[in-house]
mmCIF file with all atom_site columns, C-alpha atoms in Angstrom:
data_model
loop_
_atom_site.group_PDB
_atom_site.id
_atom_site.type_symbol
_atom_site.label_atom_id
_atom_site.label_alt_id
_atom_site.label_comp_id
_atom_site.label_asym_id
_atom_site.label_entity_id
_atom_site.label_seq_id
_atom_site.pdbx_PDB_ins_code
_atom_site.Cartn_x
_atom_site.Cartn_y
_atom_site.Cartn_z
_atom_site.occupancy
_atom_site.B_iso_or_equiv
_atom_site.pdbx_formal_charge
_atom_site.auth_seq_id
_atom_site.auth_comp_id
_atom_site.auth_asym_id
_atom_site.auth_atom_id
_atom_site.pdbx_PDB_model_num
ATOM 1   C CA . UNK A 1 1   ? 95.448  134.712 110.226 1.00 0.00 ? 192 UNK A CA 1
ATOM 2   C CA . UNK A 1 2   ? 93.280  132.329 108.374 1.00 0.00 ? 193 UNK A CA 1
ATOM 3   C CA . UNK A 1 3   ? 91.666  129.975 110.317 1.00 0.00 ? 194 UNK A CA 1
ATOM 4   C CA . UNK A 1 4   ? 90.365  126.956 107.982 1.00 0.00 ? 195 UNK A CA 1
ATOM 5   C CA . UNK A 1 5   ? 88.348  124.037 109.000 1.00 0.00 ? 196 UNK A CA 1
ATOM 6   C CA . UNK A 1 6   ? 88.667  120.429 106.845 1.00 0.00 ? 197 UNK A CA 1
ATOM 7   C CA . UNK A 1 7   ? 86.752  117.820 107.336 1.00 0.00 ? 198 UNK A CA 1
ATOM 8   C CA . UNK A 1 8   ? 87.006  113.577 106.496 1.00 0.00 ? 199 UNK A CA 1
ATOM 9   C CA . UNK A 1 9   ? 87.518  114.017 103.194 1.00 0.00 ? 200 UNK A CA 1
ATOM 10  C CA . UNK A 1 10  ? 90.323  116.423 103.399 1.00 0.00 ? 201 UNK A CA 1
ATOM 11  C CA . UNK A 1 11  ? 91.743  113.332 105.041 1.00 0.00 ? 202 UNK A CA 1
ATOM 12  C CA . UNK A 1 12  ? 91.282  111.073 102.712 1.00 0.00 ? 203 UNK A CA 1
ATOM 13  C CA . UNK A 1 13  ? 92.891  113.471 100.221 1.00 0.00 ? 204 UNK A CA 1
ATOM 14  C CA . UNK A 1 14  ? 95.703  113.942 101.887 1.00 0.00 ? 205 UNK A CA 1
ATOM 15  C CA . UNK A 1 15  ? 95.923  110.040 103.589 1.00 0.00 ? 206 UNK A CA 1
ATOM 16  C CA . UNK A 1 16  ? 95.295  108.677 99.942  1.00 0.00 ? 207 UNK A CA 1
ATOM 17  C CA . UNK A 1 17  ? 98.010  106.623 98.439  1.00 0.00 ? 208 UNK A CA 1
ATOM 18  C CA . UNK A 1 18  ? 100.728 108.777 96.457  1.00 0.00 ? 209 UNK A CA 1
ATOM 19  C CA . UNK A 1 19  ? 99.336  108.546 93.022  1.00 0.00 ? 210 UNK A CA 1
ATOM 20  C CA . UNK A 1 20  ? 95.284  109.250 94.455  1.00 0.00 ? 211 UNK A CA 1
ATOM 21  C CA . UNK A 1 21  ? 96.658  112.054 96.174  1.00 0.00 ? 212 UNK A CA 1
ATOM 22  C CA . UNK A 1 22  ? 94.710  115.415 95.478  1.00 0.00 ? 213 UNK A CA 1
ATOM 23  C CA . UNK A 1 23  ? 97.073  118.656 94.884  1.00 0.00 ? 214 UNK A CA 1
ATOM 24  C CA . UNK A 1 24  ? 94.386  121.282 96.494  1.00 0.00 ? 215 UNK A CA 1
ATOM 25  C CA . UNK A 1 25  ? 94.116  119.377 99.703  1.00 0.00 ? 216 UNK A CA 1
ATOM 26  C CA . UNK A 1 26  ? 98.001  119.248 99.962  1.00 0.00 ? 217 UNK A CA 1
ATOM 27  C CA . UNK A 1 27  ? 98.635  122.655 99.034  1.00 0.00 ? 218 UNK A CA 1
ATOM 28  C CA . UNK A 1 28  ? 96.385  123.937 101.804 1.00 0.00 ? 219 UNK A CA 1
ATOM 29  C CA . UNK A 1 29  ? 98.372  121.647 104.473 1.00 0.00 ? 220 UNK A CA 1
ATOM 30  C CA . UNK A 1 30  ? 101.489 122.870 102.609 1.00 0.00 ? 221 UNK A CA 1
ATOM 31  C CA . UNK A 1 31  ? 100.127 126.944 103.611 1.00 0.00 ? 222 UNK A CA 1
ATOM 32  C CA . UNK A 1 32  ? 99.503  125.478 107.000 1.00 0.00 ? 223 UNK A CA 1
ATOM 33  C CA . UNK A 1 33  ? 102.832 124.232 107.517 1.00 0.00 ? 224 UNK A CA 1
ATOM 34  C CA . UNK A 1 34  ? 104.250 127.757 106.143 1.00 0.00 ? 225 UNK A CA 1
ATOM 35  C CA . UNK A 1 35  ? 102.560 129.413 108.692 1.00 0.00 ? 226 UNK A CA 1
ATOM 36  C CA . UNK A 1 36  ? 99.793  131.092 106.508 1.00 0.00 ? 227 UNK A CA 1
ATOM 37  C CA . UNK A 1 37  ? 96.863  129.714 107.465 1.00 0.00 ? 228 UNK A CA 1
ATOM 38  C CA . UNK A 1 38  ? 95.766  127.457 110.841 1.00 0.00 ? 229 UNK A CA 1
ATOM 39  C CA . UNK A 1 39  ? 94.013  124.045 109.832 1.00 0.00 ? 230 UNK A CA 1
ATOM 40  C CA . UNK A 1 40  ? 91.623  123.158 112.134 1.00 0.00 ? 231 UNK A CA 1
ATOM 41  C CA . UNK A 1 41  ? 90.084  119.405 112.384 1.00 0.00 ? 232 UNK A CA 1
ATOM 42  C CA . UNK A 1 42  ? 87.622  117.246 114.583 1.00 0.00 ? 233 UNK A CA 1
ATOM 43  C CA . UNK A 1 43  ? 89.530  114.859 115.810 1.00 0.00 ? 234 UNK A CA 1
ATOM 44  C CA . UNK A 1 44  ? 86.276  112.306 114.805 1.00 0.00 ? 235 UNK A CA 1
ATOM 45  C CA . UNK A 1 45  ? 87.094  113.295 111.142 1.00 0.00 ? 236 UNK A CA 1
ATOM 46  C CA . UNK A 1 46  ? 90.663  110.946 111.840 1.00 0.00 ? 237 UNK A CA 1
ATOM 47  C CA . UNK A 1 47  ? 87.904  107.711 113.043 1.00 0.00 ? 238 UNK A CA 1
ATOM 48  C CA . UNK A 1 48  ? 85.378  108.208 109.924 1.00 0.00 ? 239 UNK A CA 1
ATOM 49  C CA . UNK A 1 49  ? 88.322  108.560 107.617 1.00 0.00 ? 240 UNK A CA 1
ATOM 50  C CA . UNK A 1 50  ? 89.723  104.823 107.774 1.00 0.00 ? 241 UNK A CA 1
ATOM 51  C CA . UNK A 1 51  ? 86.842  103.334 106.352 1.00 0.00 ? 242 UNK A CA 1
ATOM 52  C CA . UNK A 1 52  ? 86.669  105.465 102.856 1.00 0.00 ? 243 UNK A CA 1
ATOM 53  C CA . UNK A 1 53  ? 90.186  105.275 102.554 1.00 0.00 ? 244 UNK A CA 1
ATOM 54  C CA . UNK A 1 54  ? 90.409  101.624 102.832 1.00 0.00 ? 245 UNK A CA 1
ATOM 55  C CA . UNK A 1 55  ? 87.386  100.754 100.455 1.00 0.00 ? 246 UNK A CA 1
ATOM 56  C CA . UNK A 1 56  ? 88.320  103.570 98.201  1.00 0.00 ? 247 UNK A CA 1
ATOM 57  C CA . UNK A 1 57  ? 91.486  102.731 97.451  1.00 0.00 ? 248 UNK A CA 1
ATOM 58  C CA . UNK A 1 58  ? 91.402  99.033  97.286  1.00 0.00 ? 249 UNK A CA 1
ATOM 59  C CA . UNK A 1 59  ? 92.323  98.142  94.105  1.00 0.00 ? 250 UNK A CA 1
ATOM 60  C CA . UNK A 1 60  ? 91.784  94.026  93.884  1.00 0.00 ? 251 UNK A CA 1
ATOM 61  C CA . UNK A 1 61  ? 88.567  94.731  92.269  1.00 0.00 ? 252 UNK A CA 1
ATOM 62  C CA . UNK A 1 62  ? 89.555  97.208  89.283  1.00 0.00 ? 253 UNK A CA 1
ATOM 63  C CA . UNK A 1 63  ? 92.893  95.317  88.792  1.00 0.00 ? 254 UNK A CA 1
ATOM 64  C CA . UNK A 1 64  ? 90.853  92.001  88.583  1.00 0.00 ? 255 UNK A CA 1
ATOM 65  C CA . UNK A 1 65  ? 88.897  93.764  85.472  1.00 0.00 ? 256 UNK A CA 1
ATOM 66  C CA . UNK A 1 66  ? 91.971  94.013  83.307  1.00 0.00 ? 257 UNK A CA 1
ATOM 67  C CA . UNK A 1 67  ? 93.409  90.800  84.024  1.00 0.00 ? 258 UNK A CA 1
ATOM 68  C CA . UNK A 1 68  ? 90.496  89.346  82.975  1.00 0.00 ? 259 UNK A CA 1
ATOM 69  C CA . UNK A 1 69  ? 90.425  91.937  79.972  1.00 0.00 ? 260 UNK A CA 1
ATOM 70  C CA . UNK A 1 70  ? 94.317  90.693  79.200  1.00 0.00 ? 261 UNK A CA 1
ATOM 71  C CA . UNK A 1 71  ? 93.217  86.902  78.958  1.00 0.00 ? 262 UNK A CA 1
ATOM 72  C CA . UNK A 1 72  ? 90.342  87.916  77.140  1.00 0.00 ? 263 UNK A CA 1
ATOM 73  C CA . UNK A 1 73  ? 92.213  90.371  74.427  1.00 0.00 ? 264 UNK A CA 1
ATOM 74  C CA . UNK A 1 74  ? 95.733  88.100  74.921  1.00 0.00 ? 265 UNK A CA 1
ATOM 75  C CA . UNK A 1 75  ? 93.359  85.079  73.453  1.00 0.00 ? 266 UNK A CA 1
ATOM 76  C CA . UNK A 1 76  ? 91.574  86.728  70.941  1.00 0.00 ? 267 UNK A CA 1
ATOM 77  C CA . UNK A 1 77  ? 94.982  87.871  69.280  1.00 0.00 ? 268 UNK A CA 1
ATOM 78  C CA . UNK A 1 78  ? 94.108  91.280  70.148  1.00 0.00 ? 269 UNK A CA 1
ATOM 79  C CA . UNK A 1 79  ? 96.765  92.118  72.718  1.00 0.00 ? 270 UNK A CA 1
ATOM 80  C CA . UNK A 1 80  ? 100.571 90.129  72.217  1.00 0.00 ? 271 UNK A CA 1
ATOM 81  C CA . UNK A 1 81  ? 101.955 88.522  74.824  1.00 0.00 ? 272 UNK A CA 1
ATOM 82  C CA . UNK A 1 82  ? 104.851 91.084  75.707  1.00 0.00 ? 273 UNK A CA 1
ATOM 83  C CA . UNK A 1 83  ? 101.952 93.654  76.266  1.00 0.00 ? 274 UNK A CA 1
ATOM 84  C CA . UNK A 1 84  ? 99.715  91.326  78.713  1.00 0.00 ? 275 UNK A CA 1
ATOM 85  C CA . UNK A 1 85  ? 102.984 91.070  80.341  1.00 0.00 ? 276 UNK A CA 1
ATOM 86  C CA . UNK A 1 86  ? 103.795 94.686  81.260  1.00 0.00 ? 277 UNK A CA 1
ATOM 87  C CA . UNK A 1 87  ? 100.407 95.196  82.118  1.00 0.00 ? 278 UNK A CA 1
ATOM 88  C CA . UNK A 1 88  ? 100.342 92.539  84.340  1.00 0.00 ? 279 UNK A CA 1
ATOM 89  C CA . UNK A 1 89  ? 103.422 93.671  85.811  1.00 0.00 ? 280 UNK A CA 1
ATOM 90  C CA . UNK A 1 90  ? 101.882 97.682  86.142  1.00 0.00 ? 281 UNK A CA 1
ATOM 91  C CA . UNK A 1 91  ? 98.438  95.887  87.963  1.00 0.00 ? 282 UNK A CA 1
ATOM 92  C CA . UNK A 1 92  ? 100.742 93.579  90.196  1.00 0.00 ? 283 UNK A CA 1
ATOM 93  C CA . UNK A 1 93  ? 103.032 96.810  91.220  1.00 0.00 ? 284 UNK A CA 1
ATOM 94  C CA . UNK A 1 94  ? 99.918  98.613  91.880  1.00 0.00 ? 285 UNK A CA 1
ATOM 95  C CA . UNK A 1 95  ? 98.384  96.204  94.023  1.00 0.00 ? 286 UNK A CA 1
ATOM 96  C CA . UNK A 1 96  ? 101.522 95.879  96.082  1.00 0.00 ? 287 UNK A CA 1
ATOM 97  C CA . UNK A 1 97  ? 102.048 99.625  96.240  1.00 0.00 ? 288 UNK A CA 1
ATOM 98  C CA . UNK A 1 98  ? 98.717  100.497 97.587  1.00 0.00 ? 289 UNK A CA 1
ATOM 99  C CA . UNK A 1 99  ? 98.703  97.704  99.727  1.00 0.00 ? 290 UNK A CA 1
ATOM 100 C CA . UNK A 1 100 ? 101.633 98.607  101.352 1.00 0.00 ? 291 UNK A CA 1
ATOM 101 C CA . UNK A 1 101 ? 100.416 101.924 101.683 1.00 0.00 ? 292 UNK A CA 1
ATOM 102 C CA . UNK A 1 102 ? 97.268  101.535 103.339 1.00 0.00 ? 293 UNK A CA 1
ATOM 103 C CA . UNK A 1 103 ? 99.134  98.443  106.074 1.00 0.00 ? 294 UNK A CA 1
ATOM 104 C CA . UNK A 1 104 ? 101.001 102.025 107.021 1.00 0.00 ? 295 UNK A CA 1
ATOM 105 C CA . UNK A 1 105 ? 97.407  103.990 107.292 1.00 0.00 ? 296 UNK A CA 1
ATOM 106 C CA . UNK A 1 106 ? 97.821  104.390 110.820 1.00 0.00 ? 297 UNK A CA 1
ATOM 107 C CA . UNK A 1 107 ? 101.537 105.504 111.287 1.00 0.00 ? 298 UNK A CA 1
ATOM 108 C CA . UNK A 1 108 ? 101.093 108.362 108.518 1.00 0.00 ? 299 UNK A CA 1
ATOM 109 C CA . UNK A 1 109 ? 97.511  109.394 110.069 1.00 0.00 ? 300 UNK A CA 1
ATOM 110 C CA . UNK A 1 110 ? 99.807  109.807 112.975 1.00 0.00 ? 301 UNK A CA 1
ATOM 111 C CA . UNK A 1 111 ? 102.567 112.148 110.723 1.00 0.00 ? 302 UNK A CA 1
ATOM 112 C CA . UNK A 1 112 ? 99.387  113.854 109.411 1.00 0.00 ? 303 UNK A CA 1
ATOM 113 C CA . UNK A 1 113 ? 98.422  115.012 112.847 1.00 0.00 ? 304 UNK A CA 1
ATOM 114 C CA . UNK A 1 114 ? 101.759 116.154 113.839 1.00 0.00 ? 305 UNK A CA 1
ATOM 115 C CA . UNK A 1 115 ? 102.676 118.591 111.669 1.00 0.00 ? 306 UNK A CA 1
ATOM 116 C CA . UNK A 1 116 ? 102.682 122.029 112.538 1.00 0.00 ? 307 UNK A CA 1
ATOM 117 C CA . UNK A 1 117 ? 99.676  124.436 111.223 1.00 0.00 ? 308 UNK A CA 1
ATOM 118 C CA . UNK A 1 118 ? 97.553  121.493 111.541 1.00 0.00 ? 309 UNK A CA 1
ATOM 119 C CA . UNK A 1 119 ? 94.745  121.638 114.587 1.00 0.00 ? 310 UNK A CA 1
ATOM 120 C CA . UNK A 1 120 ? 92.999  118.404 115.560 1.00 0.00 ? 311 UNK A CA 1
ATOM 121 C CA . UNK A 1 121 ? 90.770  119.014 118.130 1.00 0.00 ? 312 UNK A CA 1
ATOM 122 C CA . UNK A 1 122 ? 88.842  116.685 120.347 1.00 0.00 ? 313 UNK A CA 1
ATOM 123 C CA . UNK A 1 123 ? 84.809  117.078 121.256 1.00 0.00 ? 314 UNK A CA 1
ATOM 124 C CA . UNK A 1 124 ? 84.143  118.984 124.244 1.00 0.00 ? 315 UNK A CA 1
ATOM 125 C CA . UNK A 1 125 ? 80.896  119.178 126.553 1.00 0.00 ? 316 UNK A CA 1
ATOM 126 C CA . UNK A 1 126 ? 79.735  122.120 124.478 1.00 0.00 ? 317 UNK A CA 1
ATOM 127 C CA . UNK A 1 127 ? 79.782  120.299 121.232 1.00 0.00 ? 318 UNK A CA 1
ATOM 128 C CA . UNK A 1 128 ? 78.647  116.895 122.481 1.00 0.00 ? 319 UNK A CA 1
ATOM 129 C CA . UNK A 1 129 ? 75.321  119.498 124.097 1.00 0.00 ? 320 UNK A CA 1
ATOM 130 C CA . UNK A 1 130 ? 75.176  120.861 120.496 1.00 0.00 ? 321 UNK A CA 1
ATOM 131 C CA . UNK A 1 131 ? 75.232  117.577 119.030 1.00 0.00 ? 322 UNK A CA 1
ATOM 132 C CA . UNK A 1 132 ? 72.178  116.782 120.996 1.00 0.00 ? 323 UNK A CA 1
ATOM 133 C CA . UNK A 1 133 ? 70.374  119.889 119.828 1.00 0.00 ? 324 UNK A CA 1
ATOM 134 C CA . UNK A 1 134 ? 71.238  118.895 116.408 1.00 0.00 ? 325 UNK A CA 1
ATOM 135 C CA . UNK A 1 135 ? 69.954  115.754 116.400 1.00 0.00 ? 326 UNK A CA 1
ATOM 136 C CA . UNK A 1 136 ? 66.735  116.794 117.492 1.00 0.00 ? 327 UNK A CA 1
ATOM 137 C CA . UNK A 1 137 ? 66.401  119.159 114.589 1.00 0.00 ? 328 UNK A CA 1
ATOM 138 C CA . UNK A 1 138 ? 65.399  116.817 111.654 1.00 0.00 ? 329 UNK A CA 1
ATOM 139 C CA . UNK A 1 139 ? 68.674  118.144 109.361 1.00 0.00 ? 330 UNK A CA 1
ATOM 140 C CA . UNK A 1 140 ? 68.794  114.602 107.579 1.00 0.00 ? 331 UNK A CA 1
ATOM 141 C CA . UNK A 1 141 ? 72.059  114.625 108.852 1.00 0.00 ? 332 UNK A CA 1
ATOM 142 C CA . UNK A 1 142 ? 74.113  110.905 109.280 1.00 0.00 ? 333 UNK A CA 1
ATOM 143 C CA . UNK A 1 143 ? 75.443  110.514 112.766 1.00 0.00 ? 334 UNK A CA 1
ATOM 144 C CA . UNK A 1 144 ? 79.735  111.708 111.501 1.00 0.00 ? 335 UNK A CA 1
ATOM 145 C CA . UNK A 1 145 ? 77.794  114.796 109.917 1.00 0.00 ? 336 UNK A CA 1
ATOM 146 C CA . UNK A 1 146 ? 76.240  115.902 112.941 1.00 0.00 ? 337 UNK A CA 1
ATOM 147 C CA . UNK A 1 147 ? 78.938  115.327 115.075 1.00 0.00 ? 338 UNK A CA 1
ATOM 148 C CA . UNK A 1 148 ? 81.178  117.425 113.136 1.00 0.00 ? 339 UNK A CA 1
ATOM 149 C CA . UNK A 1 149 ? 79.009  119.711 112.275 1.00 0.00 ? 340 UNK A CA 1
ATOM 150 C CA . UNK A 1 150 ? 78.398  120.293 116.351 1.00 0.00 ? 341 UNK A CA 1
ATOM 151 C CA . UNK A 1 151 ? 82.377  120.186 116.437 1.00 0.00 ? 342 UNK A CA 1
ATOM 152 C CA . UNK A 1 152 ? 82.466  123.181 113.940 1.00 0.00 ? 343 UNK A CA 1
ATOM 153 C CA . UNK A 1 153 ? 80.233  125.455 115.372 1.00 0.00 ? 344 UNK A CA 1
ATOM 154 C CA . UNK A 1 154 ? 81.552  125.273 118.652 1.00 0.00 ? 345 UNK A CA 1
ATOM 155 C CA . UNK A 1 155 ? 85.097  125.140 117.827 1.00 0.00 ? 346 UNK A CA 1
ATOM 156 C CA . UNK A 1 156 ? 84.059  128.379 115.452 1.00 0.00 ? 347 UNK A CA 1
ATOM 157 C CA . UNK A 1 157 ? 81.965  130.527 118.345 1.00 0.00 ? 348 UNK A CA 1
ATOM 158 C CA . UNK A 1 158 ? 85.180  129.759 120.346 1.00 0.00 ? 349 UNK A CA 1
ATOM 159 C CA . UNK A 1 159 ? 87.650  131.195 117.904 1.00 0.00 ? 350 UNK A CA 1
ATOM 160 C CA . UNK A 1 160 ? 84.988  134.359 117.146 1.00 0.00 ? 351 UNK A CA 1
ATOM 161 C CA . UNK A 1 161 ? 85.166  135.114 121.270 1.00 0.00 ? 352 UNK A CA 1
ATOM 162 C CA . UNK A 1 162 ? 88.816  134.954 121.094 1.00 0.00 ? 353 UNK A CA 1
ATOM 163 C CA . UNK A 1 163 ? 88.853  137.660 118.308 1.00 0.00 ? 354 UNK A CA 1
ATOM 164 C CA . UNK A 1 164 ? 89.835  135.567 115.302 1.00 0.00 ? 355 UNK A CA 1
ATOM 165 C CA . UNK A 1 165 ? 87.458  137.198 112.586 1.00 0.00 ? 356 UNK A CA 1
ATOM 166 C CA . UNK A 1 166 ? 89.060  134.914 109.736 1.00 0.00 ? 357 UNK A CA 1
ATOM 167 C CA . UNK A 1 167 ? 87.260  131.402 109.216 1.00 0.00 ? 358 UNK A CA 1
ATOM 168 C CA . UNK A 1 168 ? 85.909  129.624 106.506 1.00 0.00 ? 359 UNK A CA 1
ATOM 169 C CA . UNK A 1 169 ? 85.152  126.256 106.297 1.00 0.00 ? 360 UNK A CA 1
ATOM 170 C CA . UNK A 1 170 ? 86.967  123.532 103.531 1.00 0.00 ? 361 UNK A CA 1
ATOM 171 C CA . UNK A 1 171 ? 83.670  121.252 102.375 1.00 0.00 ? 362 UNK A CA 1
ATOM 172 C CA . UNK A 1 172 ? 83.211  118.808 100.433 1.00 0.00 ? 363 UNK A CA 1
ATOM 173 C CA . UNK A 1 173 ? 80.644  116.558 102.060 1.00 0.00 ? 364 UNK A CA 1
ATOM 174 C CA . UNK A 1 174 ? 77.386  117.513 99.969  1.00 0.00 ? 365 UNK A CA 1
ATOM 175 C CA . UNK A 1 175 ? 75.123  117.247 103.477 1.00 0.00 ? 366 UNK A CA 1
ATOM 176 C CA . UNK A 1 176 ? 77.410  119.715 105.365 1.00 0.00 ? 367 UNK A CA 1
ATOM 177 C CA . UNK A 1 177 ? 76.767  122.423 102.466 1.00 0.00 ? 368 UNK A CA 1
ATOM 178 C CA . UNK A 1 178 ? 74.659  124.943 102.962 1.00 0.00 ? 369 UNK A CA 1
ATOM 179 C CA . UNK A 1 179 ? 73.478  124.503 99.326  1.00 0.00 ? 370 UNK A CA 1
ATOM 180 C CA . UNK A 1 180 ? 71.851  122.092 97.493  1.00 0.00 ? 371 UNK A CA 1
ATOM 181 C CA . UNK A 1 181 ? 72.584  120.698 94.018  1.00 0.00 ? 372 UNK A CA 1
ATOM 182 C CA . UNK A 1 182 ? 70.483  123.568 92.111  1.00 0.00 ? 373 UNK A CA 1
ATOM 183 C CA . UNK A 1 183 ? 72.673  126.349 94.493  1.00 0.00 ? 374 UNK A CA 1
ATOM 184 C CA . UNK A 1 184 ? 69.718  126.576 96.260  1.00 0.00 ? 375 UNK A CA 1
ATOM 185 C CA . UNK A 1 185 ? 70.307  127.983 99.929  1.00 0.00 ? 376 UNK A CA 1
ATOM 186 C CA . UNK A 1 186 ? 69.645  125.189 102.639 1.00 0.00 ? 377 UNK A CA 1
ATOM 187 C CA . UNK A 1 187 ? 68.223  127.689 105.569 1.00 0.00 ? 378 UNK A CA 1
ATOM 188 C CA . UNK A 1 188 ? 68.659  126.291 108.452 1.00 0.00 ? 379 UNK A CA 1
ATOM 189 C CA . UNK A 1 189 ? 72.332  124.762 107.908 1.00 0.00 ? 380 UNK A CA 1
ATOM 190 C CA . UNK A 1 190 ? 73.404  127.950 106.561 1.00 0.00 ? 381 UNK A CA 1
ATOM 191 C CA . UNK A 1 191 ? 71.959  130.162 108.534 1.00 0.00 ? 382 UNK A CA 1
ATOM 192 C CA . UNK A 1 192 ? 74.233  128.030 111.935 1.00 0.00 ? 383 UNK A CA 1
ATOM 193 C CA . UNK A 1 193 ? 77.089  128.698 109.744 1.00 0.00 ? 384 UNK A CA 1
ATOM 194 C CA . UNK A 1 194 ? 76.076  132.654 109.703 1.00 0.00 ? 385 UNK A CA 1
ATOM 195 C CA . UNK A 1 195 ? 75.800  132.650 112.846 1.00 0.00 ? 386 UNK A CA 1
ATOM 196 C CA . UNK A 1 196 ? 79.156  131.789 113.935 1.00 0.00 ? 387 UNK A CA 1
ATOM 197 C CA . UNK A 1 197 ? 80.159  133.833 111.118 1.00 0.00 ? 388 UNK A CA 1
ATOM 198 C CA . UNK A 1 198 ? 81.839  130.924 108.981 1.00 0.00 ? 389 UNK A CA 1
ATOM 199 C CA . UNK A 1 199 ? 82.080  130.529 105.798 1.00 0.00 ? 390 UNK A CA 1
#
């Protein structure tokens, strides 16, 4: 079997509200929950997750833009009245929906992590000891990074010894790549991930 590793923003894919939902993130919980490939997440990812997903999401500030755009366009004569009202009804819908949404954050993290095919796995002595080896290394890695970066390799050499060949690793955090923007191989970060032969 397949033996996948997410990270935060796999979370916050999956966590977003309905219509900021991303189909590739679902699809690979969907194969998880089919019983073709195991998920596998640092429970830390859950913790650094609530923060993007409640300033990414919050939509007061974008909504606030096209009201002001209505009044603006509504008193210019460039937008009639029974348009400024339907968008005004779409913005306050969307505000409400989201809202309501994120006030439930915490029950459907909770869902999330009790679904089958779906691994969320807690630091051990091993990766907090790796954590401190990594930190000493000058990656330029933030503190979440490092920790789940120590939670992956572990996790990884612990899968390897128990004869699962099959891992690859879901990124999309630019500083846990072991590329830069030019495709240009970062050495030391990838060759850790060689070395615990994931991908």
């Amino acid at each position: 079997m397949l033996h996948v590793f997410v990270e935060t923003n796999w979370i916050v894919d999956c966590a977003a509200p309905a219509h900021n939902k991303v189909p590739a993130a679902l699809d690979l919980l969907r194969r998880a929950r089919e019983g073709e490939i195991q998920l596998h997440l640092p429970a830390i990812c859950l913790t650094e997750a609530r923060g993007p997903l409640h300033r990414k999401f919050e939509p007061r500030l974008e909504a606030s833009r096209v009201r002001r755009f209505v009044i603006w366009a509504e008193a210019r004569g460039e937008l009639a009245p029974a348009d400024a009202a339907t968008v005004r009804t779409c913005l306050d819908q969307l505000e409400n929906t989201v809202k309501n949404e994120l006030r439930m954050l915490d029950q459907n993290l909770r869902k999330l992590a009790a679904l089958p095919g779906l691994e969320i796995f807690p630091m051990n002595e091993q990766m907090l000891a790796r954590l401190t080896d990594l930190s000493l290394m000058g990656l330029d890695l933030k503190p979440y990074d490092q920790a789940i970066l120590a939670c992956l390799l572990i996790r990884s050499e612990e899968l390897l010894n128990a004869g699962e060949r099959e891992r690859a690793f879901c990124e999309l955090d630019t500083h846990l790549q072991p590329w830069d923007k030019s495709a240009n191989r970062k050495r030391e970060l990838a060759d850790m991930y060689d070395r615990v032969n994931l991908w």
